[in-house]
Coordinates of C-alpha atoms and ligand atoms in Angstrom, one line a residue:
M1 CA 93.8 64.8 101.1
T2 CA 95.7 62.4 99.3
A3 CA 98.3 62.4 96.3
T4 CA 98.4 58.4 96.5
P5 CA 97.4 57.3 93.0
L6 CA 94.4 55.7 92.8
V7 CA 96.3 52.6 90.2
V8 CA 99.7 52.4 90.7
L9 CA 101.7 49.3 88.2
E10 CA 104.9 48.4 89.6
N11 CA 108.0 46.6 87.7
V12 CA 105.1 44.5 86.2
N13 CA 105.9 42.2 84.0
K14 CA 103.9 39.2 82.1
H15 CA 104.7 36.6 79.6
F16 CA 102.4 34.4 77.4
G17 CA 104.7 31.7 76.4
E18 CA 108.1 33.1 74.8
L19 CA 106.1 36.0 74.1
H20 CA 107.5 39.1 76.9
V21 CA 104.3 40.9 76.4
L22 CA 104.7 43.7 79.4
Q23 CA 107.8 45.1 79.6
D24 CA 108.8 46.2 83.3
I25 CA 106.4 48.1 83.3
N26 CA 105.3 51.6 85.2
L27 CA 102.1 53.4 85.6
S28 CA 100.2 55.7 87.9
V29 CA 96.6 56.6 87.3
H30 CA 95.3 59.2 89.5
R31 CA 92.1 59.8 90.5
G32 CA 90.1 62.1 88.3
E33 CA 92.5 61.6 85.4
V34 CA 92.2 60.2 82.2
V35 CA 94.7 58.2 80.3
V36 CA 94.6 57.3 76.7
L37 CA 97.1 54.1 75.9
I38 CA 97.7 53.9 72.1
G39 CA 100.4 51.6 70.2
P40 CA 100.2 49.6 67.4
S41 CA 98.2 46.1 67.4
G42 CA 99.8 43.8 68.9
S43 CA 101.7 45.9 71.4
G44 CA 99.9 44.8 75.1
K45 CA 97.5 47.5 75.7
S46 CA 94.9 45.2 76.1
T47 CA 96.9 42.9 77.9
L48 CA 97.9 45.9 80.4
C49 CA 94.0 46.2 81.1
R50 CA 93.3 43.0 81.6
T51 CA 96.0 42.3 84.0
I52 CA 95.0 45.7 85.9
N53 CA 91.3 44.1 87.3
R54 CA 92.9 40.4 86.7
L55 CA 91.6 39.2 84.0
E56 CA 95.3 38.4 83.3
T57 CA 97.4 37.4 86.3
I58 CA 101.3 39.3 85.6
D59 CA 104.2 37.2 86.6
T60 CA 106.6 39.7 88.6
G61 CA 105.8 43.0 90.0
T62 CA 103.0 44.8 92.0
I63 CA 99.4 46.4 90.9
T64 CA 97.8 48.6 93.8
I65 CA 93.9 49.9 93.3
D66 CA 93.6 52.7 95.7
G67 CA 96.4 51.8 98.4
Q68 CA 95.4 48.1 97.9
P69 CA 97.4 45.4 96.4
L70 CA 95.8 43.4 93.9
P71 CA 95.6 39.8 95.8
A72 CA 95.8 36.5 93.7
E73 CA 92.2 35.2 94.8
G74 CA 89.2 35.3 96.6
R75 CA 86.8 37.6 98.1
G76 CA 88.6 40.3 98.3
L77 CA 90.0 39.9 94.6
A78 CA 86.1 40.1 93.4
R79 CA 85.9 43.2 95.6
L80 CA 89.2 44.8 94.3
R81 CA 87.8 43.8 90.3
S82 CA 84.2 44.9 91.2
D83 CA 86.6 48.8 91.7
V84 CA 87.5 48.4 88.1
G85 CA 85.2 48.4 85.5
M86 CA 85.3 47.5 82.1
V87 CA 84.3 48.4 78.7
F88 CA 85.4 46.1 75.5
Q89 CA 84.8 46.6 71.9
S90 CA 82.4 44.0 72.0
F91 CA 80.0 45.6 74.1
N92 CA 79.3 41.8 76.1
L93 CA 76.1 42.5 76.7
F94 CA 73.4 39.4 77.8
A95 CA 71.4 38.8 74.7
H96 CA 69.0 37.1 76.4
K97 CA 68.2 40.4 78.9
T98 CA 66.9 43.4 78.7
V99 CA 69.1 46.9 78.4
L100 CA 67.5 47.5 82.1
Q101 CA 68.5 43.6 83.4
N102 CA 72.5 44.1 81.8
V103 CA 72.7 47.3 84.2
T104 CA 70.9 45.7 87.2
L105 CA 72.8 42.4 86.6
G106 CA 76.0 43.8 88.8
P107 CA 74.6 45.5 91.4
L108 CA 72.0 43.2 92.1
K109 CA 74.2 39.9 91.9
V110 CA 77.8 41.4 93.7
R111 CA 76.7 44.4 95.2
K112 CA 73.1 42.8 96.7
T113 CA 71.8 46.0 96.3
P114 CA 68.0 45.9 96.7
K115 CA 66.1 45.4 92.9
E116 CA 63.8 48.7 93.2
Q117 CA 67.2 50.5 94.0
A118 CA 69.3 49.0 91.9
E119 CA 66.4 50.2 88.9
K120 CA 65.9 53.5 89.7
R121 CA 69.8 53.7 89.8
A122 CA 69.9 52.0 86.1
L123 CA 67.3 54.4 84.8
E124 CA 69.7 57.5 86.2
L125 CA 72.6 56.2 84.9
L126 CA 70.9 55.1 81.4
D127 CA 69.4 58.4 81.1
R128 CA 72.7 59.8 81.9
V129 CA 74.4 58.0 78.2
G130 CA 71.1 58.9 76.7
I131 CA 69.2 56.0 76.3
A132 CA 66.7 55.7 79.0
N133 CA 63.5 55.0 76.6
Q134 CA 65.4 52.2 75.6
A135 CA 65.2 50.2 79.4
H136 CA 62.9 47.5 78.4
K137 CA 64.5 46.4 75.1
Y138 CA 66.9 43.7 74.0
P139 CA 71.1 44.5 73.0
A140 CA 69.9 43.2 69.4
Q141 CA 67.1 46.0 69.2
L142 CA 69.8 49.0 69.7
S143 CA 71.7 50.2 67.7
G144 CA 76.3 49.3 67.8
G145 CA 76.1 53.0 68.9
Q146 CA 73.3 52.2 72.0
Q147 CA 74.4 48.7 72.9
Q148 CA 78.0 50.5 74.1
R149 CA 76.6 53.0 76.0
V150 CA 74.4 50.6 77.3
A151 CA 77.7 48.7 78.7
I152 CA 79.1 52.1 79.9
A153 CA 76.2 52.2 82.0
R154 CA 76.3 48.4 82.9
A155 CA 80.2 49.6 84.1
L156 CA 79.0 52.4 86.2
A157 CA 76.1 50.8 88.0
M158 CA 79.1 48.7 90.0
D159 CA 80.2 52.5 91.2
P160 CA 83.5 52.0 90.1
K161 CA 86.9 53.6 91.2
V162 CA 88.4 53.2 87.4
I163 CA 87.4 52.0 84.2
M164 CA 89.5 51.0 81.5
F165 CA 88.1 51.2 77.9
D166 CA 89.5 48.9 75.7
E167 CA 88.7 50.4 71.8
P168 CA 85.2 51.2 73.0
T169 CA 84.5 52.2 69.6
S170 CA 87.0 50.0 67.0
A171 CA 83.6 48.2 66.7
L172 CA 81.0 51.0 65.3
D173 CA 80.0 52.3 62.2
P174 CA 82.2 55.3 61.9
E175 CA 78.3 57.7 62.1
M176 CA 78.2 56.6 65.9
V177 CA 81.8 56.8 67.0
Q178 CA 80.5 60.6 68.0
E179 CA 78.1 59.4 70.2
V180 CA 80.0 56.9 72.1
L181 CA 83.3 59.4 72.4
D182 CA 80.7 61.9 73.4
V183 CA 79.3 60.2 76.7
M184 CA 83.3 58.9 77.2
V185 CA 84.2 62.9 77.6
N186 CA 81.5 63.8 79.5
L187 CA 82.8 61.0 82.3
A188 CA 85.9 62.5 82.0
K189 CA 84.5 66.0 82.7
D190 CA 82.7 64.7 85.6
G191 CA 85.9 63.1 87.0
M192 CA 85.8 59.2 86.5
T193 CA 89.2 58.4 86.6
M194 CA 89.4 56.5 82.7
V195 CA 92.3 54.6 80.8
V196 CA 91.1 54.6 77.4
V197 CA 92.8 52.0 74.8
T198 CA 91.7 54.3 71.6
H199 CA 93.2 56.0 68.3
E200 CA 90.7 58.4 68.2
M201 CA 92.9 61.0 68.5
G202 CA 89.9 63.9 69.0
F203 CA 89.3 61.8 72.1
A204 CA 92.7 61.9 73.4
R205 CA 93.1 65.8 72.9
R206 CA 89.4 66.8 74.1
A207 CA 89.4 64.5 77.0
A208 CA 93.4 63.0 77.9
N209 CA 95.5 63.9 80.8
R210 CA 98.3 62.1 79.5
V211 CA 99.1 59.8 76.7
V212 CA 101.0 56.6 77.2
F213 CA 102.4 55.3 73.8
M214 CA 103.3 51.1 74.7
A215 CA 105.3 49.5 71.3
N216 CA 106.7 45.8 72.1
G217 CA 105.2 45.3 75.7
Q218 CA 106.7 48.4 77.0
I219 CA 105.9 52.2 77.9
V220 CA 107.8 53.9 75.2
E221 CA 106.8 57.7 76.1
E222 CA 104.6 59.3 78.1
N223 CA 103.2 62.8 78.0
T224 CA 100.4 65.3 77.5
P225 CA 98.9 64.9 74.6
D226 CA 99.5 68.3 72.8
E227 CA 103.6 67.2 73.6
F228 CA 102.6 63.8 72.5
F229 CA 101.1 64.8 69.2
G230 CA 102.5 67.7 68.5
S231 CA 106.5 66.6 69.5
P232 CA 106.7 63.3 69.8
R233 CA 110.3 62.5 70.9
T234 CA 111.3 58.5 70.0
D235 CA 111.2 57.6 66.1
R236 CA 108.7 54.5 67.3
A237 CA 106.2 57.6 68.2
K238 CA 106.9 59.6 65.2
D239 CA 106.4 56.4 63.1
F240 CA 103.5 55.2 64.9
L241 CA 101.6 58.6 64.3
S242 CA 102.5 59.1 60.8
K243 CA 100.9 55.8 59.9
I244 CA 97.7 56.7 61.6
L245 CA 97.0 60.6 61.2
Ligands
ADP1 P1 97.4 45.1 72.0 O1 96.2 45.1 72.6 O2 98.5 46.2 71.5 O3 96.6 45.0 70.7 P2 97.0 42.8 72.7 O4 97.4 42.5 74.8 O5 96.3 41.9 72.4 O6 97.9 44.3 72.2 O7 98.2 41.2 72.8 C1 99.9 41.8 72.8 C2 100.7 40.4 72.4 O8 100.1 39.5 73.4 C3 100.0 39.7 70.3 O9 101.3 39.7 69.9 C4 99.1 38.9 71.2 O10 98.9 38.0 69.7 C5 99.7 38.0 72.7 N1 98.7 37.8 73.6 C6 97.3 38.7 73.3 N2 96.9 37.5 74.7 C7 97.3 36.6 74.3 C8 97.0 35.6 74.6 N3 95.9 35.1 75.8 N4 97.6 33.7 74.8 C9 98.6 34.1 74.3 N5 99.6 35.5 73.1 C10 98.0 36.6 73.5
MG2 MG1 93.9 45.6 72.0

């Protein structure tokens, strides 16, 4: 039994030119924990997610995944990056590949999993997200909600230690939001470690262990969902909540 958090950010700073987009970020995510990251547009939420799998570099500070500092580059980076799954607002599926091919691509190329095994596992994952019967279709033949569920299955296929979700339902028609959130709630129940950028407060209340509120590149407030939504401590959080609730 180890209490070392799975993801640790210590004194992380990042600039985009003059903009100090991440300011002394300290954040730990424990195994099995679901952290919801919320805050106004432009506060640095996406950048924070992207630094955790080095889609963005940082200026100073350290990021550790499962006890391993994120290396700057090379094979170690590729391996650690595959420990961190990403699900984006815009699905980012390969349009010219079938659903099944989208899900097996990472295991085949990065993990060198044998094809038969990769396909068997992909079908299990597609079943888990409720779309096994769509495996041989192309992304454009699916609804947005179905495409995002493929993206989740694709992330799971790499057996990540943690999955970052960056506004996974923001691009969806309203009637498709719930089917994606339901999949995410089930993942949370199954013990997946998740960092979720979302303004879906119902999800936060159902699934989050902790809400982290960011504004202007800083973590302003961290609390349980009940405490955060019920009695936010800072004016910035109160102001933000008054606009979205
Ligand atoms: P959020 O996800 O909270 O809306 P972002 O992390 O996307 O915020 O962006 C934070 C700030 O950094 C914004 O002001 C944005 O314009 C800026 N930014 C994001 N990406 C880049 C980039 N690649 N180059 C320059 N500025 C960027
Ligand atoms: Mg964003």
